[in-house]
Structures are given as C-alpha cells and as structure tokens.
mmCIF file of C-alpha atoms in Angstrom:
data_model
loop_
_atom_site.group_PDB
_atom_site.id
_atom_site.type_symbol
_atom_site.label_atom_id
_atom_site.label_comp_id
_atom_site.label_asym_id
_atom_site.label_seq_id
_atom_site.Cartn_x
_atom_site.Cartn_y
_atom_site.Cartn_z
ATOM 1 C CA UNK X 1 -10.375 -10.414 7.486
ATOM 2 C CA UNK X 2 -11.102 -13.484 9.842
ATOM 3 C CA UNK X 3 -9.816 -16.712 8.740
ATOM 4 C CA UNK X 4 -13.502 -18.150 8.668
ATOM 5 C CA UNK X 5 -14.283 -15.427 5.980
ATOM 6 C CA UNK X 6 -11.408 -16.391 3.945
ATOM 7 C CA UNK X 7 -12.033 -19.937 3.877
ATOM 8 C CA UNK X 8 -15.443 -19.206 3.008
ATOM 9 C CA UNK X 9 -14.538 -17.206 0.017
ATOM 10 C CA UNK X 10 -12.040 -19.878 -0.845
ATOM 11 C CA UNK X 11 -14.503 -22.593 -0.669
ATOM 12 C CA UNK X 12 -16.862 -20.700 -3.190
ATOM 13 C CA UNK X 13 -14.185 -20.178 -5.574
ATOM 14 C CA UNK X 14 -12.638 -23.678 -5.414
ATOM 15 C CA UNK X 15 -15.948 -25.070 -6.342
ATOM 16 C CA UNK X 16 -16.301 -22.551 -9.381
ATOM 17 C CA UNK X 17 -12.446 -23.053 -10.429
ATOM 18 C CA UNK X 18 -13.544 -26.941 -11.071
ATOM 19 C CA UNK X 19 -16.173 -25.874 -12.829
ATOM 20 C CA UNK X 20 -14.059 -23.830 -15.164
ATOM 21 C CA UNK X 21 -11.788 -26.716 -15.484
ATOM 22 C CA UNK X 22 -14.417 -29.237 -16.322
ATOM 23 C CA UNK X 23 -15.921 -27.158 -19.190
ATOM 24 C CA UNK X 24 -12.471 -26.040 -20.319
ATOM 25 C CA UNK X 25 -11.301 -22.485 -19.886
ATOM 26 C CA UNK X 26 -9.462 -22.374 -23.225
ATOM 27 C CA UNK X 27 -12.871 -22.928 -25.120
ATOM 28 C CA UNK X 28 -13.923 -19.314 -23.717
ATOM 29 C CA UNK X 29 -13.830 -16.448 -26.285
ATOM 30 C CA UNK X 30 -13.828 -13.880 -23.530
ATOM 31 C CA UNK X 31 -11.667 -13.570 -20.753
ATOM 32 C CA UNK X 32 -12.654 -11.309 -17.986
ATOM 33 C CA UNK X 33 -10.153 -8.853 -16.364
ATOM 34 C CA UNK X 34 -10.980 -7.708 -13.061
ATOM 35 C CA UNK X 35 -9.984 -4.339 -11.498
ATOM 36 C CA UNK X 36 -10.048 -3.688 -7.789
ATOM 37 C CA UNK X 37 -10.320 0.207 -7.385
ATOM 38 C CA UNK X 38 -11.673 2.550 -4.930
ATOM 39 C CA UNK X 39 -14.090 4.284 -7.119
ATOM 40 C CA UNK X 40 -16.113 5.748 -4.564
ATOM 41 C CA UNK X 41 -15.165 7.677 -1.491
ATOM 42 C CA UNK X 42 -12.158 9.732 -0.969
ATOM 43 C CA UNK X 43 -9.598 8.102 -3.262
ATOM 44 C CA UNK X 44 -12.107 8.053 -6.141
ATOM 45 C CA UNK X 45 -9.545 9.940 -8.446
ATOM 46 C CA UNK X 46 -6.983 7.236 -8.216
ATOM 47 C CA UNK X 47 -9.715 4.664 -8.641
ATOM 48 C CA UNK X 48 -10.946 6.099 -11.794
ATOM 49 C CA UNK X 49 -7.595 6.264 -13.434
ATOM 50 C CA UNK X 50 -7.173 2.417 -12.322
ATOM 51 C CA UNK X 51 -10.240 1.537 -14.293
ATOM 52 C CA UNK X 52 -9.484 4.104 -17.442
ATOM 53 C CA UNK X 53 -5.924 2.490 -17.581
ATOM 54 C CA UNK X 54 -7.105 -1.011 -17.848
ATOM 55 C CA UNK X 55 -10.131 -0.006 -20.010
ATOM 56 C CA UNK X 56 -7.819 1.535 -22.462
ATOM 57 C CA UNK X 57 -5.428 -1.582 -22.742
ATOM 58 C CA UNK X 58 -8.390 -3.698 -23.247
ATOM 59 C CA UNK X 59 -9.961 -1.651 -25.868
ATOM 60 C CA UNK X 60 -6.571 -1.448 -27.792
ATOM 61 C CA UNK X 61 -6.089 -5.069 -27.452
ATOM 62 C CA UNK X 62 -9.399 -6.247 -28.662
ATOM 63 C CA UNK X 63 -9.169 -3.632 -31.556
ATOM 64 C CA UNK X 64 -6.144 -5.559 -32.584
ATOM 65 C CA UNK X 65 -7.996 -8.751 -32.733
ATOM 66 C CA UNK X 66 -7.228 -10.012 -28.860
ATOM 67 C CA UNK X 67 -4.545 -12.481 -27.957
ATOM 68 C CA UNK X 68 -4.656 -16.214 -29.095
ATOM 69 C CA UNK X 69 -8.239 -15.909 -30.282
ATOM 70 C CA UNK X 70 -9.470 -14.489 -26.954
ATOM 71 C CA UNK X 71 -10.834 -10.817 -26.453
ATOM 72 C CA UNK X 72 -11.053 -9.063 -22.836
ATOM 73 C CA UNK X 73 -13.858 -7.564 -21.014
ATOM 74 C CA UNK X 74 -13.436 -5.419 -18.091
ATOM 75 C CA UNK X 75 -14.950 -6.101 -14.633
ATOM 76 C CA UNK X 76 -14.806 -3.519 -11.703
ATOM 77 C CA UNK X 77 -14.922 -4.185 -8.149
ATOM 78 C CA UNK X 78 -15.206 -1.191 -5.929
ATOM 79 C CA UNK X 79 -13.429 -1.270 -2.533
ATOM 80 C CA UNK X 80 -14.968 1.791 -1.569
ATOM 81 C CA UNK X 81 -13.298 2.844 1.778
ATOM 82 C CA UNK X 82 -10.682 0.155 1.355
ATOM 83 C CA UNK X 83 -12.178 -1.540 4.610
ATOM 84 C CA UNK X 84 -11.657 -5.231 4.913
ATOM 85 C CA UNK X 85 -15.403 -6.144 4.381
ATOM 86 C CA UNK X 86 -15.435 -3.746 1.153
ATOM 87 C CA UNK X 87 -12.457 -5.382 -0.387
ATOM 88 C CA UNK X 88 -13.704 -9.002 0.609
ATOM 89 C CA UNK X 89 -16.944 -8.272 -0.989
ATOM 90 C CA UNK X 90 -15.562 -7.157 -4.137
ATOM 91 C CA UNK X 91 -12.809 -10.078 -4.229
ATOM 92 C CA UNK X 92 -15.626 -12.577 -3.729
ATOM 93 C CA UNK X 93 -17.745 -11.276 -6.486
ATOM 94 C CA UNK X 94 -14.683 -11.063 -8.905
ATOM 95 C CA UNK X 95 -13.513 -14.601 -7.997
ATOM 96 C CA UNK X 96 -16.844 -16.101 -8.542
ATOM 97 C CA UNK X 97 -16.960 -15.141 -12.133
ATOM 98 C CA UNK X 98 -15.920 -18.344 -13.861
ATOM 99 C CA UNK X 99 -14.173 -16.373 -16.870
ATOM 100 C CA UNK X 100 -11.769 -14.293 -14.861
ATOM 101 C CA UNK X 101 -8.322 -14.665 -15.975
ATOM 102 C CA UNK X 102 -6.742 -12.021 -14.053
ATOM 103 C CA UNK X 103 -7.534 -9.220 -11.306
ATOM 104 C CA UNK X 104 -5.335 -5.933 -11.342
ATOM 105 C CA UNK X 105 -5.260 -3.030 -8.818
ATOM 106 C CA UNK X 106 -3.206 -0.156 -7.940
ATOM 107 C CA UNK X 107 -4.310 -0.708 -4.344
ATOM 108 C CA UNK X 108 -7.348 -2.301 -2.540
ATOM 109 C CA UNK X 109 -7.236 -3.086 0.988
ATOM 110 C CA UNK X 110 -4.592 -1.039 3.349
ATOM 111 C CA UNK X 111 -2.821 -4.363 4.277
ATOM 112 C CA UNK X 112 -2.988 -6.391 1.205
ATOM 113 C CA UNK X 113 -4.559 -9.418 3.050
ATOM 114 C CA UNK X 114 -6.611 -10.220 -0.234
ATOM 115 C CA UNK X 115 -3.336 -11.752 -1.710
ATOM 116 C CA UNK X 116 -3.602 -14.997 0.178
ATOM 117 C CA UNK X 117 -6.959 -15.476 -1.243
ATOM 118 C CA UNK X 118 -5.938 -14.729 -4.739
ATOM 119 C CA UNK X 119 -2.854 -17.113 -4.373
ATOM 120 C CA UNK X 120 -4.918 -19.844 -2.994
ATOM 121 C CA UNK X 121 -7.092 -19.672 -5.979
ATOM 122 C CA UNK X 122 -4.014 -19.366 -8.472
ATOM 123 C CA UNK X 123 -5.520 -16.053 -9.840
ATOM 124 C CA UNK X 124 -3.392 -13.849 -11.460
ATOM 125 C CA UNK X 125 -3.015 -10.631 -9.141
ATOM 126 C CA UNK X 126 -1.005 -7.713 -9.896
ATOM 127 C CA UNK X 127 -0.843 -4.791 -7.449
ATOM 128 C CA UNK X 128 0.791 -1.575 -6.976
ATOM 129 C CA UNK X 129 0.803 -0.063 -3.583
ATOM 130 C CA UNK X 130 1.676 -1.101 0.023
ATOM 131 C CA UNK X 131 4.693 -3.170 -1.368
ATOM 132 C CA UNK X 132 6.070 -3.553 2.162
ATOM 133 C CA UNK X 133 2.915 -5.502 2.917
ATOM 134 C CA UNK X 134 3.544 -7.429 -0.181
ATOM 135 C CA UNK X 135 6.771 -8.223 0.431
ATOM 136 C CA UNK X 136 6.064 -9.221 3.899
ATOM 137 C CA UNK X 137 3.230 -11.745 2.945
ATOM 138 C CA UNK X 138 5.291 -13.305 -0.052
ATOM 139 C CA UNK X 139 8.995 -13.487 1.028
ATOM 140 C CA UNK X 140 8.502 -16.239 3.575
ATOM 141 C CA UNK X 141 7.509 -18.481 0.830
ATOM 142 C CA UNK X 142 7.655 -16.998 -2.591
ATOM 143 C CA UNK X 143 7.021 -20.307 -4.468
ATOM 144 C CA UNK X 144 3.355 -20.206 -2.893
ATOM 145 C CA UNK X 145 2.673 -16.809 -4.455
ATOM 146 C CA UNK X 146 3.384 -17.767 -7.987
ATOM 147 C CA UNK X 147 0.550 -15.567 -9.396
ATOM 148 C CA UNK X 148 0.884 -12.651 -7.356
ATOM 149 C CA UNK X 149 3.456 -9.706 -8.495
ATOM 150 C CA UNK X 150 3.830 -6.104 -7.822
ATOM 151 C CA UNK X 151 4.631 -3.381 -10.180
ATOM 152 C CA UNK X 152 5.856 -1.305 -7.296
ATOM 153 C CA UNK X 153 9.288 -1.948 -5.958
ATOM 154 C CA UNK X 154 10.367 -1.827 -2.397
ATOM 155 C CA UNK X 155 9.407 1.325 -0.180
ATOM 156 C CA UNK X 156 12.786 1.646 1.223
ATOM 157 C CA UNK X 157 14.063 4.520 -0.881
ATOM 158 C CA UNK X 158 10.676 6.577 0.281
ATOM 159 C CA UNK X 159 12.337 6.108 3.817
ATOM 160 C CA UNK X 160 15.766 6.957 2.988
ATOM 161 C CA UNK X 161 15.672 8.931 -0.142
ATOM 162 C CA UNK X 162 14.422 12.323 0.741
ATOM 163 C CA UNK X 163 17.326 13.275 2.873
ATOM 164 C CA UNK X 164 20.339 12.948 0.537
ATOM 165 C CA UNK X 165 18.123 14.851 -2.133
ATOM 166 C CA UNK X 166 17.414 17.636 0.125
ATOM 167 C CA UNK X 167 20.915 17.924 1.550
ATOM 168 C CA UNK X 168 22.410 17.727 -1.890
ATOM 169 C CA UNK X 169 20.288 20.513 -2.992
ATOM 170 C CA UNK X 170 21.671 22.528 0.005
ATOM 171 C CA UNK X 171 25.231 21.712 -0.906
ATOM 172 C CA UNK X 172 24.746 22.684 -4.429
ATOM 173 C CA UNK X 173 23.539 25.982 -3.466
ATOM 174 C CA UNK X 174 19.887 25.737 -4.935
ATOM 175 C CA UNK X 175 18.180 25.580 -1.482
ATOM 176 C CA UNK X 176 18.850 27.835 1.406
ATOM 177 C CA UNK X 177 18.247 25.640 4.607
ATOM 178 C CA UNK X 178 17.505 28.158 7.334
ATOM 179 C CA UNK X 179 17.998 25.344 9.845
ATOM 180 C CA UNK X 180 18.213 21.439 10.293
ATOM 181 C CA UNK X 181 14.536 21.278 11.262
ATOM 182 C CA UNK X 182 11.798 19.046 10.264
ATOM 183 C CA UNK X 183 7.979 19.001 10.913
ATOM 184 C CA UNK X 184 6.333 16.158 9.606
ATOM 185 C CA UNK X 185 2.304 14.812 9.583
ATOM 186 C CA UNK X 186 0.668 11.681 8.331
ATOM 187 C CA UNK X 187 -2.445 10.097 8.320
ATOM 188 C CA UNK X 188 -3.052 6.588 10.120
ATOM 189 C CA UNK X 189 -2.512 4.148 7.205
ATOM 190 C CA UNK X 190 0.234 1.866 6.670
ATOM 191 C CA UNK X 191 1.573 3.700 3.598
ATOM 192 C CA UNK X 192 1.541 7.130 5.038
ATOM 193 C CA UNK X 193 2.518 6.239 8.647
ATOM 194 C CA UNK X 194 5.244 3.878 7.411
ATOM 195 C CA UNK X 195 6.806 6.482 5.126
ATOM 196 C CA UNK X 196 6.759 8.937 7.809
ATOM 197 C CA UNK X 197 8.453 6.578 10.382
ATOM 198 C CA UNK X 198 11.257 5.820 8.102
ATOM 199 C CA UNK X 199 11.680 9.724 7.186
ATOM 200 C CA UNK X 200 11.766 10.652 10.844
ATOM 201 C CA UNK X 201 14.173 7.512 11.641
ATOM 202 C CA UNK X 202 16.540 9.019 8.579
ATOM 203 C CA UNK X 203 16.506 12.493 9.573
ATOM 204 C CA UNK X 204 16.729 12.169 13.068
ATOM 205 C CA UNK X 205 20.191 9.976 12.328
ATOM 206 C CA UNK X 206 21.497 12.816 10.557
ATOM 207 C CA UNK X 207 21.200 15.224 13.424
ATOM 208 C CA UNK X 208 18.068 16.947 12.121
ATOM 209 C CA UNK X 209 15.726 18.071 15.079
ATOM 210 C CA UNK X 210 11.860 16.900 14.643
ATOM 211 C CA UNK X 211 9.980 19.950 15.686
ATOM 212 C CA UNK X 212 6.425 18.369 14.975
ATOM 213 C CA UNK X 213 5.174 14.706 14.267
ATOM 214 C CA UNK X 214 1.721 14.246 14.017
ATOM 215 C CA UNK X 215 -0.628 11.222 12.998
ATOM 216 C CA UNK X 216 -4.146 12.273 11.963
ATOM 217 C CA UNK X 217 -7.048 9.874 11.415
ATOM 218 C CA UNK X 218 -7.128 8.341 8.113
ATOM 219 C CA UNK X 219 -9.962 9.707 5.712
ATOM 220 C CA UNK X 220 -11.165 13.132 4.465
ATOM 221 C CA UNK X 221 -9.142 15.786 6.110
ATOM 222 C CA UNK X 222 -10.638 19.372 5.570
ATOM 223 C CA UNK X 223 -8.676 21.485 8.036
ATOM 224 C CA UNK X 224 -4.965 21.267 8.722
ATOM 225 C CA UNK X 225 -4.839 24.576 10.265
ATOM 226 C CA UNK X 226 -4.189 23.317 13.692
ATOM 227 C CA UNK X 227 -1.129 21.449 12.758
ATOM 228 C CA UNK X 228 -0.004 24.504 10.343
ATOM 229 C CA UNK X 229 -0.231 26.789 13.780
ATOM 230 C CA UNK X 230 2.071 24.647 15.629
ATOM 231 C CA UNK X 231 4.664 24.620 12.608
ATOM 232 C CA UNK X 232 4.493 28.441 12.500
ATOM 233 C CA UNK X 233 5.558 28.570 16.323
ATOM 234 C CA UNK X 234 8.860 27.245 15.290
ATOM 235 C CA UNK X 235 9.305 27.317 11.357
ATOM 236 C CA UNK X 236 11.425 24.141 9.899
ATOM 237 C CA UNK X 237 13.519 24.030 6.907
ATOM 238 C CA UNK X 238 11.714 21.163 5.712
ATOM 239 C CA UNK X 239 7.634 20.512 6.176
ATOM 240 C CA UNK X 240 6.421 17.050 4.973
ATOM 241 C CA UNK X 241 2.983 15.527 4.765
ATOM 242 C CA UNK X 242 2.976 12.049 3.808
ATOM 243 C CA UNK X 243 -0.997 11.682 3.480
ATOM 244 C CA UNK X 244 -1.523 10.273 -0.107
ATOM 245 C CA UNK X 245 -5.192 11.624 -0.619
ATOM 246 C CA UNK X 246 -4.820 14.256 -3.288
ATOM 247 C CA UNK X 247 -7.925 16.178 -2.082
ATOM 248 C CA UNK X 248 -6.254 16.163 1.345
ATOM 249 C CA UNK X 249 -2.944 17.222 0.053
ATOM 250 C CA UNK X 250 -4.574 20.176 -2.028
ATOM 251 C CA UNK X 251 -6.410 21.655 0.976
ATOM 252 C CA UNK X 252 -2.950 21.109 3.036
ATOM 253 C CA UNK X 253 -1.118 22.983 0.367
ATOM 254 C CA UNK X 254 -3.796 25.956 0.280
ATOM 255 C CA UNK X 255 -3.976 26.512 3.915
ATOM 256 C CA UNK X 256 -0.024 26.473 3.962
ATOM 257 C CA UNK X 257 0.233 29.098 1.577
ATOM 258 C CA UNK X 258 -2.348 31.253 3.577
ATOM 259 C CA UNK X 259 0.640 32.244 5.898
ATOM 260 C CA UNK X 260 3.804 30.389 4.730
ATOM 261 C CA UNK X 261 6.883 29.689 6.544
ATOM 262 C CA UNK X 262 10.462 29.706 5.357
ATOM 263 C CA UNK X 263 10.014 25.980 4.390
ATOM 264 C CA UNK X 264 10.361 23.591 1.501
ATOM 265 C CA UNK X 265 7.312 21.652 1.297
ATOM 266 C CA UNK X 266 7.354 17.862 0.472
ATOM 267 C CA UNK X 267 4.147 15.965 -0.231
ATOM 268 C CA UNK X 268 4.233 12.123 -0.553
ATOM 269 C CA UNK X 269 2.701 10.898 -3.958
ATOM 270 C CA UNK X 270 -0.549 13.066 -3.945
ATOM 271 C CA UNK X 271 0.847 15.892 -6.097
ATOM 272 C CA UNK X 272 1.339 13.272 -8.921
ATOM 273 C CA UNK X 273 -2.259 13.058 -9.301
ATOM 274 C CA UNK X 274 -3.854 15.244 -11.907
ATOM 275 C CA UNK X 275 -6.652 16.298 -9.381
ATOM 276 C CA UNK X 276 -4.054 17.909 -7.231
ATOM 277 C CA UNK X 277 -3.122 20.509 -9.621
ATOM 278 C CA UNK X 278 -6.713 21.172 -10.682
ATOM 279 C CA UNK X 279 -7.676 21.773 -6.916
ATOM 280 C CA UNK X 280 -4.655 23.768 -6.089
ATOM 281 C CA UNK X 281 -3.881 25.568 -9.134
ATOM 282 C CA UNK X 282 -0.989 28.342 -8.413
ATOM 283 C CA UNK X 283 -0.802 27.141 -4.852
ATOM 284 C CA UNK X 284 0.906 24.195 -5.902
ATOM 285 C CA UNK X 285 3.921 26.035 -7.452
ATOM 286 C CA UNK X 286 7.159 25.008 -5.567
ATOM 287 C CA UNK X 287 5.866 21.774 -4.158
ATOM 288 C CA UNK X 288 8.180 18.903 -4.217
ATOM 289 C CA UNK X 289 7.301 15.027 -4.207
ATOM 290 C CA UNK X 290 8.919 11.782 -5.203
ATOM 291 C CA UNK X 291 7.793 8.525 -6.857
ATOM 292 C CA UNK X 292 8.520 4.953 -6.724
ATOM 293 C CA UNK X 293 6.755 3.274 -9.754
ATOM 294 C CA UNK X 294 5.431 6.569 -10.954
ATOM 295 C CA UNK X 295 5.274 7.628 -14.629
ATOM 296 C CA UNK X 296 8.985 8.138 -15.703
ATOM 297 C CA UNK X 297 8.173 10.664 -18.096
ATOM 298 C CA UNK X 298 11.669 11.784 -19.605
ATOM 299 C CA UNK X 299 13.021 11.810 -23.374
ATOM 300 C CA UNK X 300 15.071 8.826 -21.959
ATOM 301 C CA UNK X 301 11.750 6.699 -21.573
ATOM 302 C CA UNK X 302 9.399 7.303 -24.639
ATOM 303 C CA UNK X 303 6.970 4.926 -23.733
ATOM 304 C CA UNK X 304 5.561 7.287 -20.962
ATOM 305 C CA UNK X 305 4.771 9.976 -23.413
ATOM 306 C CA UNK X 306 3.236 7.421 -25.616
ATOM 307 C CA UNK X 307 0.894 6.191 -22.931
ATOM 308 C CA UNK X 308 0.139 9.635 -21.534
ATOM 309 C CA UNK X 309 -0.745 10.918 -25.008
ATOM 310 C CA UNK X 310 -3.298 7.866 -25.467
ATOM 311 C CA UNK X 311 -4.852 8.857 -22.058
ATOM 312 C CA UNK X 312 -5.175 12.551 -23.369
ATOM 313 C CA UNK X 313 -6.536 11.566 -26.727
ATOM 314 C CA UNK X 314 -9.052 8.789 -24.982
ATOM 315 C CA UNK X 315 -10.173 10.804 -22.131
ATOM 316 C CA UNK X 316 -9.065 14.256 -22.645
ATOM 317 C CA UNK X 317 -7.384 14.054 -19.209
ATOM 318 C CA UNK X 318 -3.650 13.615 -17.988
ATOM 319 C CA UNK X 319 -3.181 10.230 -16.329
ATOM 320 C CA UNK X 320 -1.367 9.728 -13.114
ATOM 321 C CA UNK X 321 0.488 6.923 -11.867
ATOM 322 C CA UNK X 322 -2.295 4.155 -11.473
ATOM 323 C CA UNK X 323 -3.723 5.039 -14.731
ATOM 324 C CA UNK X 324 -0.531 4.178 -16.519
ATOM 325 C CA UNK X 325 0.215 1.207 -14.011
ATOM 326 C CA UNK X 326 -3.211 -0.535 -14.755
ATOM 327 C CA UNK X 327 -2.643 0.163 -18.499
ATOM 328 C CA UNK X 328 0.916 -1.581 -18.296
ATOM 329 C CA UNK X 329 -0.502 -4.490 -16.045
ATOM 330 C CA UNK X 330 -2.847 -5.530 -18.764
ATOM 331 C CA UNK X 331 -0.200 -5.661 -21.359
ATOM 332 C CA UNK X 332 2.003 -7.559 -19.046
ATOM 333 C CA UNK X 333 -0.846 -10.114 -18.693
ATOM 334 C CA UNK X 334 -1.531 -10.223 -22.404
ATOM 335 C CA UNK X 335 2.251 -10.758 -23.158
ATOM 336 C CA UNK X 336 2.171 -13.821 -20.760
ATOM 337 C CA UNK X 337 -0.919 -15.116 -21.953
ATOM 338 C CA UNK X 338 0.186 -15.188 -25.406
ATOM 339 C CA UNK X 339 3.356 -17.046 -24.159
ATOM 340 C CA UNK X 340 1.651 -19.863 -22.389
ATOM 341 C CA UNK X 341 -1.627 -19.932 -24.719
ATOM 342 C CA UNK X 342 -4.213 -21.273 -22.204
ATOM 343 C CA UNK X 343 -5.995 -18.697 -19.969
ATOM 344 C CA UNK X 344 -6.584 -21.798 -17.496
ATOM 345 C CA UNK X 345 -3.029 -22.481 -16.830
ATOM 346 C CA UNK X 346 -2.576 -19.316 -14.395
ATOM 347 C CA UNK X 347 0.159 -21.065 -12.933
ATOM 348 C CA UNK X 348 2.199 -20.761 -16.065
ATOM 349 C CA UNK X 349 1.232 -17.481 -16.739
ATOM 350 C CA UNK X 350 2.097 -16.350 -13.393
ATOM 351 C CA UNK X 351 5.456 -17.890 -14.171
ATOM 352 C CA UNK X 352 5.785 -16.084 -17.247
ATOM 353 C CA UNK X 353 4.816 -12.846 -15.747
ATOM 354 C CA UNK X 354 7.842 -13.366 -13.048
ATOM 355 C CA UNK X 355 10.251 -14.239 -15.555
ATOM 356 C CA UNK X 356 9.532 -11.099 -18.104
ATOM 357 C CA UNK X 357 10.968 -7.733 -18.321
ATOM 358 C CA UNK X 358 8.956 -4.769 -19.975
ATOM 359 C CA UNK X 359 9.901 -1.468 -20.946
ATOM 360 C CA UNK X 360 6.874 0.694 -19.335
ATOM 361 C CA UNK X 361 5.775 4.014 -18.688
ATOM 362 C CA UNK X 362 7.152 3.612 -15.336
ATOM 363 C CA UNK X 363 10.535 2.241 -16.243
ATOM 364 C CA UNK X 364 12.008 -1.042 -16.929
ATOM 365 C CA UNK X 365 9.808 -3.652 -15.034
ATOM 366 C CA UNK X 366 11.303 -6.975 -14.038
ATOM 367 C CA UNK X 367 10.683 -8.806 -10.844
ATOM 368 C CA UNK X 368 12.627 -9.842 -7.898
ATOM 369 C CA UNK X 369 11.877 -13.422 -7.075
ATOM 370 C CA UNK X 370 12.345 -13.248 -3.534
ATOM 371 C CA UNK X 371 9.697 -10.603 -2.834
ATOM 372 C CA UNK X 372 7.795 -10.745 -6.310
ATOM 373 C CA UNK X 373 8.306 -6.723 -6.011
ATOM 374 C CA UNK X 374 9.543 -4.887 -9.213
ATOM 375 C CA UNK X 375 13.308 -4.288 -9.133
ATOM 376 C CA UNK X 376 14.290 -0.642 -7.615
ATOM 377 C CA UNK X 377 17.287 0.882 -9.109
ATOM 378 C CA UNK X 378 17.946 3.467 -11.770
ATOM 379 C CA UNK X 379 18.272 0.739 -14.594
ATOM 380 C CA UNK X 380 14.617 -0.434 -13.706
ATOM 381 C CA UNK X 381 12.197 1.363 -11.487
ATOM 382 C CA UNK X 382 14.112 4.535 -10.316
ATOM 383 C CA UNK X 383 13.038 6.942 -7.242
ATOM 384 C CA UNK X 384 11.993 10.231 -8.982
ATOM 385 C CA UNK X 385 11.781 13.532 -7.429
ATOM 386 C CA UNK X 386 9.692 16.269 -8.963
ATOM 387 C CA UNK X 387 8.918 19.844 -8.468
ATOM 388 C CA UNK X 388 5.685 21.648 -9.826
ATOM 389 C CA UNK X 389 6.973 24.616 -11.686
ATOM 390 C CA UNK X 390 4.039 27.124 -13.293
ATOM 391 C CA UNK X 391 1.675 24.250 -13.265
ATOM 392 C CA UNK X 392 4.195 21.710 -14.948
ATOM 393 C CA UNK X 393 6.041 18.709 -13.089
ATOM 394 C CA UNK X 394 9.553 19.238 -13.588
ATOM 395 C CA UNK X 395 11.687 15.810 -12.806
ATOM 396 C CA UNK X 396 14.994 17.152 -10.944
ATOM 397 C CA UNK X 397 16.584 13.799 -9.647
ATOM 398 C CA UNK X 398 18.155 11.250 -10.786
ATOM 399 C CA UNK X 399 20.369 13.210 -12.766
ATOM 400 C CA UNK X 400 20.185 11.054 -15.759
ATOM 401 C CA UNK X 401 16.552 11.486 -16.063
ATOM 402 C CA UNK X 402 16.021 15.106 -15.383
ATOM 403 C CA UNK X 403 13.601 17.176 -17.426
ATOM 404 C CA UNK X 404 14.810 20.683 -15.569
ATOM 405 C CA UNK X 405 16.335 21.914 -12.411
ATOM 406 C CA UNK X 406 14.968 22.739 -8.800
ATOM 407 C CA UNK X 407 14.192 26.200 -8.260
ATOM 408 C CA UNK X 408 13.804 27.620 -4.607
ATOM 409 C CA UNK X 409 9.969 28.368 -4.011
ATOM 410 C CA UNK X 410 8.947 32.038 -4.176
ATOM 411 C CA UNK X 411 7.880 31.720 -0.553
ATOM 412 C CA UNK X 412 11.188 30.878 0.787
ATOM 413 C CA UNK X 413 13.150 34.005 -1.091
#
C-alpha cells in the first residue's frame, strides 16, 4: 500500500473520528464490530470461520443484554485474495463507519500493513496470523500501537519446534526414520515461506540433508505430482508442506497417497481446518501438523470443549482455529469495554486489552508489551502437535496436554 493511499484513508477516517467525538460515541446504543476476512477465494473456509466466530460471540453477548448498555452488530469486510488493494478497500469501508468500535481478523493482508492505519486512527485491531510481521511493525515503538494486539504468539516455535519432536519420536522408538533426509515445499507467501526457511535452517544445522526445497506460486494448487515425483526419486524420512490453504493441502495429501514413500508427512496448519478432513477423508490418517494459537482441546483446558460445543450447536459444524479465535476476540474486547465504559475511549480499551489475561480456547492469553503478541510457552499459548488418526485429531505433544500417543502411519510400516 502506498503512503499516498494510506494517508488518503487516514484523512477520511480522521474526519469521521472527529464527527464521532462531536456527537459522543458513548451515546450510541449499537457498537459495530468489524471483521476482515477472506470470505471469497481460496481461503474462504477460514474466512467463514472467522465470521461465524465473531457472529456467535456477538449473538451471545446481545442475548445477555449487551455490555454497559451497548449491543454489538457485525460488519464484514471481504479481503478476497488478500491483495493490498482488496484489504485497503475493506479497511477503508470499515473505518468509515462512525459506530465502529473494533476490527478483528484471523488474517487480512499478507504483510499486516493495515496495522499502521488502524493505529493512526486509534482503532482497536486484534489480529491472528503473520505474527512476525506484527512484531516487526510494533516492536520499534510499542507505545504507538496501543490499540493493536495479536492473539497469536511468535512464530519462532514453528521454525525450531518440529525437529526436537520428530527426533524425540525416533528416540522413543515410536517412529522409525529410514534416513535423515527432508523434502519440503512451500507456497510464495510470508507465512508459508518464512516457516519453510526456518525449518530448513533448523534441520540443516542438525545434520539433516535437504533433498528438495521448492517454492510454488501462492494461490490454488491442483497438481503436486511434479514435486512428488522428485520426492520419490530419493525418498526422505520426512516430507513437509507449509502451504496453509486447506484445499491445497488436501490435494497434496491425496496425491501423495497415490504412491506413498516411506516418509512421515507433516503439513503446516491446514489439517486443523475442518474442510481438510472433509476433503481427504481416510487419506488424512497419519498426517502430522502443529499449531501456535490453535484450539487447545484437552481436558486441562475445558474452555476449548465449551467453545467447540457452542459452534456445533449453532452451525452444525466443527470449528477450526480462526472460528474460536474470533469468538475469543469479541469477548476480550467486550471485557475491556466493560472495564472502560466508553467505546469512544479506544486508547483506554486498548490499554485494558494489553493488561488483561484470559483463559481461552487457545490457552491462557496474555500479551508481551514489547511486541503486542500473545505470550508463547506451556503456561500460556503452547506449540501443539497433532496427528490425525481415524478421522480424529490426537494431541501428542507437549506431554502435559496430550490426549493420545503418536502412531506410525500405515504407509510407513
């Protein structure tokens, strides 16, 4: 987004903000909650989850009489293909609404450039993905971003966390690694490429051989067979795909199973989306994935089961990460609004959010004042490892949260 474009949006919204102040936002009975989401395009499954999550929380809060005399109303901005122009258009539309109290998203742009516009207008903006981009924008001057907070922690765990878990399974005798070779493929977006680069660096430093390391154009991918043919020429012990689009990952897994190698398959994030299981069915059994900021569905975090049951009752569907995340974002905003009292005092609401601690479906969410990211450790938001077994997601790491044990996939036996 160009500086000229951003300043144009800022000028429009600044004028509208003055109008809100002049009329007194506290006199409004309805507060708009904006959601930026890719409700059309390849990531529409995530986008619909985001909308469902915010909608469900708003419905519950309004049914209880609202917060401090205010009720909420959902307004959706479709970021479509996540291009700068699509995101800028939706941001402009949401911020031009004089009753907007907060804007929420699992992810909008691929760079989080919209954070700066939100901060300039003191708009509450809670975001999920792209935490490296969020931290890079905020950490040089955290005080300038008092209304911006991320429910996702640092992605450092994605870069370094896979290796010790895989080698730990091998040392425990539950995974037979035929070699120390890794083949990896990613799509050309900051999330997927950044994680792939970190994994390659981590495994290379530990003495693993990287047999394939491919970067494919970001977007819909219907044919992975060219990459998989290269993999079969020199089968690795570990095969990783960091493309996060669930439909792409489902196609990858189905085509891998056409002629599987003696390789453990790890797919970044996508198997957590309910659509992945719907598309792959039995072909997903055995696949491993991990989550930072995902639903921590374990008896030690009963909040997760509570939220998931509510989604099932309301929509007849399982929720993935972003549905639960947006649901929790609405409640975090509502609690801060209850504390501050005045929806027009967004600076104070932002401060209240940053100082808060919440038991959520994702774990215990508290925020790092230096980066405005959620804290990442086993006492807050842990790095979770799952395996799909007979259509169910089994949490096998970390030990204190596990719901089952890792089982070597059938195709490796």
